[in-house]
Coordinates of C-alpha atoms and ligand atoms in Angstrom, one line a residue:
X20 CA -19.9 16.7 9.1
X21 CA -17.8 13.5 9.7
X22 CA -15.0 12.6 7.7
X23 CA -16.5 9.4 6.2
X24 CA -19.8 11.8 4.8
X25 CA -17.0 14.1 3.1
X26 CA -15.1 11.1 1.2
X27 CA -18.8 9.0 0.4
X28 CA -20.1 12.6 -0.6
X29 CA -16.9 13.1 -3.3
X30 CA -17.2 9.3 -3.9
X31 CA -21.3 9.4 -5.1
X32 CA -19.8 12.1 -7.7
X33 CA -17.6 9.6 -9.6
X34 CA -18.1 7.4 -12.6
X35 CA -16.9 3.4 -12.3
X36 CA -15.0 2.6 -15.1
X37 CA -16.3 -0.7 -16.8
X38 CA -13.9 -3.7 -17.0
X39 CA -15.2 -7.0 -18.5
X40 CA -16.0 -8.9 -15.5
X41 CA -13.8 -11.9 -16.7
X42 CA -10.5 -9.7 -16.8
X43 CA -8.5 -8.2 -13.4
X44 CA -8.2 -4.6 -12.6
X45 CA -4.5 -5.1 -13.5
X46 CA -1.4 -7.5 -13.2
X47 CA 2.0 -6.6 -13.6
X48 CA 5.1 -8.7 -12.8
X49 CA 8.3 -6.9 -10.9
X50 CA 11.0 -7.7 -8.5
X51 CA 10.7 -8.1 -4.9
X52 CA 13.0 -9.2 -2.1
X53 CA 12.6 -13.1 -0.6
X54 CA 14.8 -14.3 2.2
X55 CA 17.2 -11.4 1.3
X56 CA 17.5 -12.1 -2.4
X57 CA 15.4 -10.2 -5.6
X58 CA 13.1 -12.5 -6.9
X59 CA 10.1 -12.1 -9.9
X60 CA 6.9 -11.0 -8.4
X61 CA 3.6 -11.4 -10.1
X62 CA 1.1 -8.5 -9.1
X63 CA -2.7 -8.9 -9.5
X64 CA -5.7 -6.6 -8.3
X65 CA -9.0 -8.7 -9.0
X66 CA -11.6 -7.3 -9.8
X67 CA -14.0 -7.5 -7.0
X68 CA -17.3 -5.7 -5.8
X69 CA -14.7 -3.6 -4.0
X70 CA -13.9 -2.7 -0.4
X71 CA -16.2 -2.7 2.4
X72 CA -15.1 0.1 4.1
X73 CA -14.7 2.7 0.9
X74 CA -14.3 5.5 3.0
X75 CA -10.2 6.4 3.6
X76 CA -9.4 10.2 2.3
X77 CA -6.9 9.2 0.0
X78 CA -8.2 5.9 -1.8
X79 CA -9.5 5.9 -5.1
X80 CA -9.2 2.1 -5.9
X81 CA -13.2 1.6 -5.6
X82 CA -13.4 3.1 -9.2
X83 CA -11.5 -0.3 -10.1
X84 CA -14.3 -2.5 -8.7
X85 CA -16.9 -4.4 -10.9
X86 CA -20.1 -3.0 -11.5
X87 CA -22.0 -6.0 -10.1
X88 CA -19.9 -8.7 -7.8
X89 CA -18.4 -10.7 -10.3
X90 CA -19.3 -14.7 -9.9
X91 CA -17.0 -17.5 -9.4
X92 CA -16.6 -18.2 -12.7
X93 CA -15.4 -14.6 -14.0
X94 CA -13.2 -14.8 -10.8
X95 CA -11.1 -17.9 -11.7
X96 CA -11.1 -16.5 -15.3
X97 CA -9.6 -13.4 -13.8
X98 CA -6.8 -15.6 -12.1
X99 CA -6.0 -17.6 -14.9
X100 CA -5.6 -14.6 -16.9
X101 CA -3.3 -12.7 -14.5
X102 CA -1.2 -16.4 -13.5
X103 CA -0.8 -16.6 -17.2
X104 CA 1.2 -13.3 -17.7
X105 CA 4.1 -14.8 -15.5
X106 CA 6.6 -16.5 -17.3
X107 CA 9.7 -16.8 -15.0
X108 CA 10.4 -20.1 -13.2
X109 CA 9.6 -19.1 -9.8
X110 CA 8.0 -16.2 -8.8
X111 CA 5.8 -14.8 -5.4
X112 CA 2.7 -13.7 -6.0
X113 CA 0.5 -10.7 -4.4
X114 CA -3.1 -10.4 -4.3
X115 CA -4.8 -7.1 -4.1
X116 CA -8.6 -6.8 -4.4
X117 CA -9.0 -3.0 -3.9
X118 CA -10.1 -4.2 -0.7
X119 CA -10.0 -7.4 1.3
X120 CA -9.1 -10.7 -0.2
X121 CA -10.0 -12.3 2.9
X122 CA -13.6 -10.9 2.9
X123 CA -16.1 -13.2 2.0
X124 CA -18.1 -10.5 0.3
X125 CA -15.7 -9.4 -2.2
X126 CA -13.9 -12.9 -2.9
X127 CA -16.7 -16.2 -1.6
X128 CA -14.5 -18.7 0.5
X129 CA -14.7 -21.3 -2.1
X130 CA -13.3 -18.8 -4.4
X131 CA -10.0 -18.4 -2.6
X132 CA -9.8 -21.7 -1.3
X133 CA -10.0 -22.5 -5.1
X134 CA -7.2 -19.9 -6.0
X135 CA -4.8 -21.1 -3.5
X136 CA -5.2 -24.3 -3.9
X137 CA -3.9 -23.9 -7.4
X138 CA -1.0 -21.4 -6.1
X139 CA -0.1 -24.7 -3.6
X140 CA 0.2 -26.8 -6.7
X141 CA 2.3 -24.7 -9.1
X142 CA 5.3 -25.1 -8.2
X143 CA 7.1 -21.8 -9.7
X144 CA 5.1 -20.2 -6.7
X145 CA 7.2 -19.6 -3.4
X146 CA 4.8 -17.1 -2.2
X147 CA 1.4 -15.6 -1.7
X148 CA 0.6 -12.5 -0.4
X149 CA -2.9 -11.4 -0.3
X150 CA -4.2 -7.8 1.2
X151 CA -6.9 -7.6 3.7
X152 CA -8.1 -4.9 6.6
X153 CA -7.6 -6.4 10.1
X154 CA -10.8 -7.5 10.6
X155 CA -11.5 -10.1 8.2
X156 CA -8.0 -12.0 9.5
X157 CA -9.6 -14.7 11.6
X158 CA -8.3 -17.7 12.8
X159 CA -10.5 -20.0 11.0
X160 CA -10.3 -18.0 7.5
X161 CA -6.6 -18.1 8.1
X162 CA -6.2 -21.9 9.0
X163 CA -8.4 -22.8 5.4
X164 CA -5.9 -20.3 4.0
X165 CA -2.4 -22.2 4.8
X166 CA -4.3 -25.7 4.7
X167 CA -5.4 -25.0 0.9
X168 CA -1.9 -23.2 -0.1
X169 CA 0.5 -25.4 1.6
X170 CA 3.5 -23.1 1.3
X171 CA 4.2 -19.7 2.5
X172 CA 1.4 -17.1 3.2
X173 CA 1.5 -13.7 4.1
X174 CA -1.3 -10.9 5.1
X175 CA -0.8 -7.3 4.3
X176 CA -2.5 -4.9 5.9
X177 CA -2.6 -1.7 5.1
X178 CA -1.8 -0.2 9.0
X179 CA -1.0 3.5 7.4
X180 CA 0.5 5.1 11.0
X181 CA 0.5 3.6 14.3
X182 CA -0.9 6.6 15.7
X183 CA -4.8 5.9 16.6
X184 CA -5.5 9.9 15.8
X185 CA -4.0 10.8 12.5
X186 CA -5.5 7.0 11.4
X187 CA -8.9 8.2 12.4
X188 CA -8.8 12.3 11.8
X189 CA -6.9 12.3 8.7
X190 CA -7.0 8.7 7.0
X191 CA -10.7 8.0 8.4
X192 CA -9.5 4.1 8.3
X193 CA -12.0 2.6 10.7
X194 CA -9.5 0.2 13.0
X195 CA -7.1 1.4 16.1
X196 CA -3.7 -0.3 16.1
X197 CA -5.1 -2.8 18.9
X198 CA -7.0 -3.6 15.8
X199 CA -3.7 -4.4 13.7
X200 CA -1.7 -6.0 16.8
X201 CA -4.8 -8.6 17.6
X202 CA -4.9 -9.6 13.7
X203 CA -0.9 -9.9 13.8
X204 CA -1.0 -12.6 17.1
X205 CA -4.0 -14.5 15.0
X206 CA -1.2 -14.5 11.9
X207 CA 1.7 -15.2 13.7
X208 CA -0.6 -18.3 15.6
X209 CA -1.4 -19.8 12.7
X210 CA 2.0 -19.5 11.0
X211 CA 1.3 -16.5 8.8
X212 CA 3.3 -13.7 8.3
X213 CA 3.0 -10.2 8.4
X214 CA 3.6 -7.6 5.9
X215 CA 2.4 -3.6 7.1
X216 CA 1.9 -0.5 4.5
X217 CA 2.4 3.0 6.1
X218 CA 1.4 6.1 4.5
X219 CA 3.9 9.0 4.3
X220 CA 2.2 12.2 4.1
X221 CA -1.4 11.5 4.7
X222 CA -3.9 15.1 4.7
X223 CA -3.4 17.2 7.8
X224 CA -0.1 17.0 8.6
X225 CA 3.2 19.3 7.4
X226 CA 5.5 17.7 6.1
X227 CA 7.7 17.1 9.4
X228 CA 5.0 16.1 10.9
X229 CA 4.4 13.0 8.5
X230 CA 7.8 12.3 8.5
X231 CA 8.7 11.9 12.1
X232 CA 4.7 10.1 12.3
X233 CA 6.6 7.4 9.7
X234 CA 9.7 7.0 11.8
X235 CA 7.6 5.8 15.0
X236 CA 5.0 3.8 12.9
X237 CA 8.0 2.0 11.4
X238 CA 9.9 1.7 15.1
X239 CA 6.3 0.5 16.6
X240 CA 5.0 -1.8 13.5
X241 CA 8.3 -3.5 13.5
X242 CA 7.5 -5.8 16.4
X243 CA 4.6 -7.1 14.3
X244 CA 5.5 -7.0 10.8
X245 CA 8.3 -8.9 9.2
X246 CA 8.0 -6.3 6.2
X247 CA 6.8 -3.0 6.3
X248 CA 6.1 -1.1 2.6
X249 CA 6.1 2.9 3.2
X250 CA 3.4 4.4 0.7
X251 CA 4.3 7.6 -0.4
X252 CA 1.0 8.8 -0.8
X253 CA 0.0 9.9 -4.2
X254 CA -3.3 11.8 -5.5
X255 CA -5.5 9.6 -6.5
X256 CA -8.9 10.6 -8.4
X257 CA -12.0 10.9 -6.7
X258 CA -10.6 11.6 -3.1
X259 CA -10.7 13.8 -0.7
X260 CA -6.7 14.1 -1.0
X261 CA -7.7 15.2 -4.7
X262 CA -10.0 18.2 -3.8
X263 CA -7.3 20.0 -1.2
X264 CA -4.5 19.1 -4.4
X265 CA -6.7 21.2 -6.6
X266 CA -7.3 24.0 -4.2
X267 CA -3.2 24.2 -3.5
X268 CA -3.6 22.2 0.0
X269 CA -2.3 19.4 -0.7
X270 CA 1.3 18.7 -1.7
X271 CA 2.6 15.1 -1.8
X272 CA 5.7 14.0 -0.1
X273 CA 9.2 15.1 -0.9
X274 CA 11.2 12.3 -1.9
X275 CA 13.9 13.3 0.8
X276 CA 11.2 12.6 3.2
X277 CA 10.9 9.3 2.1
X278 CA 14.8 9.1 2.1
X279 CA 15.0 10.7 5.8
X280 CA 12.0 8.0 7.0
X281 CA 13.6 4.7 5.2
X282 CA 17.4 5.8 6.7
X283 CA 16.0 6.1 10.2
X284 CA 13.7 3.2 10.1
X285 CA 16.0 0.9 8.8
X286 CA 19.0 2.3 10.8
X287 CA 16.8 1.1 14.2
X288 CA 15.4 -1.7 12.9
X289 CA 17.8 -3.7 11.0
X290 CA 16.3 -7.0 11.1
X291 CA 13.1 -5.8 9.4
X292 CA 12.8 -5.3 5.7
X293 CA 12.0 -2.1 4.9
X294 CA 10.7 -1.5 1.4
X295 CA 8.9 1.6 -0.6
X296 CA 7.9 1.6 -4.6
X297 CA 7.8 5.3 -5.2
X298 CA 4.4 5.4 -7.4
X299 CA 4.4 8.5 -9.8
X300 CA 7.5 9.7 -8.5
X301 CA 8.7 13.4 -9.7
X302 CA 5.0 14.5 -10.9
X303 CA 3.1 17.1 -9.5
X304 CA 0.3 14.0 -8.0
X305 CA 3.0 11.7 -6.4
X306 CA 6.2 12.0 -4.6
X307 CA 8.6 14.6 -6.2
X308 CA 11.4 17.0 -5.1
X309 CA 12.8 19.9 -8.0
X310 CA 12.3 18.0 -10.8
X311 CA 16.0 17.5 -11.5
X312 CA 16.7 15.5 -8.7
X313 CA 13.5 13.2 -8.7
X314 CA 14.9 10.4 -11.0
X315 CA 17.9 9.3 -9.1
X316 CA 16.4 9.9 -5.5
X317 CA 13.5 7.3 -7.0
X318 CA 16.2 4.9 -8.2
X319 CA 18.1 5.2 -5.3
X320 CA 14.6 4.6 -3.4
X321 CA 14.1 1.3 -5.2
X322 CA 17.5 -0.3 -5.1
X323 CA 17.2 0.4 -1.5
X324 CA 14.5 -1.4 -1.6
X325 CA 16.0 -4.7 -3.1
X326 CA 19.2 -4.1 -1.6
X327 CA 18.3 -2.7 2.0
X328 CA 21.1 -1.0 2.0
X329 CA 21.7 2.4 2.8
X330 CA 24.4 3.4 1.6
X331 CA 22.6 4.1 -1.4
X332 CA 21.5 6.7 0.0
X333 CA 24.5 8.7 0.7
X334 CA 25.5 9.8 -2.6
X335 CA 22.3 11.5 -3.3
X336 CA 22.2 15.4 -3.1
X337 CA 20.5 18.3 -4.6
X338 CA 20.2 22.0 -4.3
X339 CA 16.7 21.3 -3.2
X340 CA 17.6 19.5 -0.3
X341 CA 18.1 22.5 1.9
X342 CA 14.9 23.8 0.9
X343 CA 13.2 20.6 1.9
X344 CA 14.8 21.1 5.4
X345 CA 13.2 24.6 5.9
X346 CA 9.9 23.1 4.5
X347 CA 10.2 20.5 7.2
X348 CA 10.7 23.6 10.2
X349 CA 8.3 26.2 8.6
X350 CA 5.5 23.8 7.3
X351 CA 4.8 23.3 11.2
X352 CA 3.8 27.5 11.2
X353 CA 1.3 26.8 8.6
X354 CA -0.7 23.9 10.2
X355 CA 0.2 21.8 7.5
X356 CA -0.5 23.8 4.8
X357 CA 2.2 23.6 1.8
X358 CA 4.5 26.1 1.5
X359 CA 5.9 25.2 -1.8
X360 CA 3.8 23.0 -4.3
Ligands
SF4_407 S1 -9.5 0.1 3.5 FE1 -8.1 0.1 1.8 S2 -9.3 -0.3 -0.1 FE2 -10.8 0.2 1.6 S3 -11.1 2.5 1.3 FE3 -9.4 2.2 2.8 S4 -7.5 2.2 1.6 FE4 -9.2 1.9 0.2
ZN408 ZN1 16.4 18.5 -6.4

């Protein structure tokens, strides 16, 4: 049975949640760096017919999407809504569609030539950053992109590992890297920059296996990517990821492999910002260490972050900490199988 039958098979099993069609998934506004410096940072996930593709182990974002594809109407109501929740002065924004904002099927060209045009004119808005896969960055989708914007624009892809194998056998995420590098020449060709996600921790691997997977990924994204976000991957409802949590095969990352991977990446590549927002850090679903530790280590994670600095780092410690470094030699005995949940 392939890997994408599993995930659809789980997937047919859940319930959408309805949303009013006029209203995003969510928006949120935080801090994030620009040019070196923290600056406010308007979040928004629209509320689309949902990803294409719908069939990576450890997504659940397609429960976000609309029941029916949302027109272009509801869509500019959703952007009004979410570009009226930002107060500050100036501010970047991201776009996330829980799927492809660049795919004509989930957001029509005269949707988002529509939306960015309005980003161009606002002029609190330094930024735009809008998520896609690979293959809906083209050069002509790209080039009525920057023409309608007129200021900085930046596709993020969600790359995950720069290994072709754990991509495909335990992500199931339907490009190679070729795929990523090719989209990245089309970006930098038509002035657009790129932003890279990595996954710490996918299924399958121990946990010294994910974390020395993250330290290449970041060493062989960096050419590409101006920006690379590490994911510390998180259980999500409805996934694949989910059923091996509940039978005890599963265990998100440690947060001191996120420290270890965000060190080392940064420490080889210092001209590339390096970023990770530890999502549901210190529960049993996302990130955690002993549960005494898990707060500081995550603050410590997100001043990093801002800062790029890490130095921050180095006054973090915990009893834990050794035990993480046995998990990271004996996990490889088990095939990946947690040793401690
Ligand atoms: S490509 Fe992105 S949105 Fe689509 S299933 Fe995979 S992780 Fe989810
Ligand atoms: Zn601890």
């Amino acid at each position: 049975m392939s890997l994408t039958k599993v995930v659809r098979d789980i997937r047919a099993r859940q319930k959408v949640k309805y949303n009013p069609p006029d209203r995003p998934t969510a928006v949120w506004t935080g801090k994030d760096l620009l040019d070196g410096k923290p600056i406010p940072t308007l979040t928004v996930i629209f509320q689309t017919s949902g990803c294409r593709w719908n069939s990576c182990s450890m997504c659940g974002y397609v429960y976000d999407s609309a029941a029916r594809p949302p027109s272009h109407d509801e869509l500019m109501k959703q952007f009004e809504y979410a570009v009226s929740r930002c107060k500050d002065e100036e501010f970047t924004v991201k776009i996330f569609t829980s799927g492809s904002f660049l795919d004509d099927g989930e957001i029509p060209a005269e949707t988002r030539i529509e939306m960015l045009s309005r980003l161009g004119a606002d002029g609190r808005v330094k930024k735009v950053i809008a998520e896609t896969r690979p293959e809906y960055v083209t050069h002509e989708r790209l080039s009525e992109a920057v023409s309608a914007l007129g200021k900085r624009f930046e596709v993020a892809i969600g790359l995950e590992t720069s290994n072709d194998m754990i991509r495909s056998d335990s992500i199931n995420k339907g490009f190679s890297f070729s795929d990523f590098t090719s989209a990245c020449e089309v970006a930098g060709q038509e002035g657009v920059s790129v932003k890279a996600y990595l996954l710490l921790k996918p299924v399958f691997l121990s946990e010294g296996a994910a974390v020395n997977d993250i330290i290449s990924s970041i060493n062989d994204t960096a050419p590409y990517a101006g920006t690379i976000s590490v994911n510390l991957c998180n259980v999500q409802r409805g996934t694949l990821i989910e059923e091996m949590f509940e039978r005890g095969d599963y265990r998100p990352p440690w947060l001191w492999s996120a420290v270890e991977v965000l060190e080392k990446g940064k420490r080889s590549n210092p001209d590339t910002v390096i970023i990770s927002d530890p999502v549901g850090a210190g529960s049993a679903r996302g990130p955690h260490n002993c549960g005494k530790c898990d707060k500081d280590v995550a603050e410590a994670i997100r001043v990093f972050s801002l800062t790029q600095d890490t130095g921050v780092f180095e006054k973090l410690d915990c009893e834990c900490r050794e035990l993480w470094r046995q998990v990271v030699e004996l996990e490889d005995f088990t095939f990946g199988a947690p040793v401690i949940l």
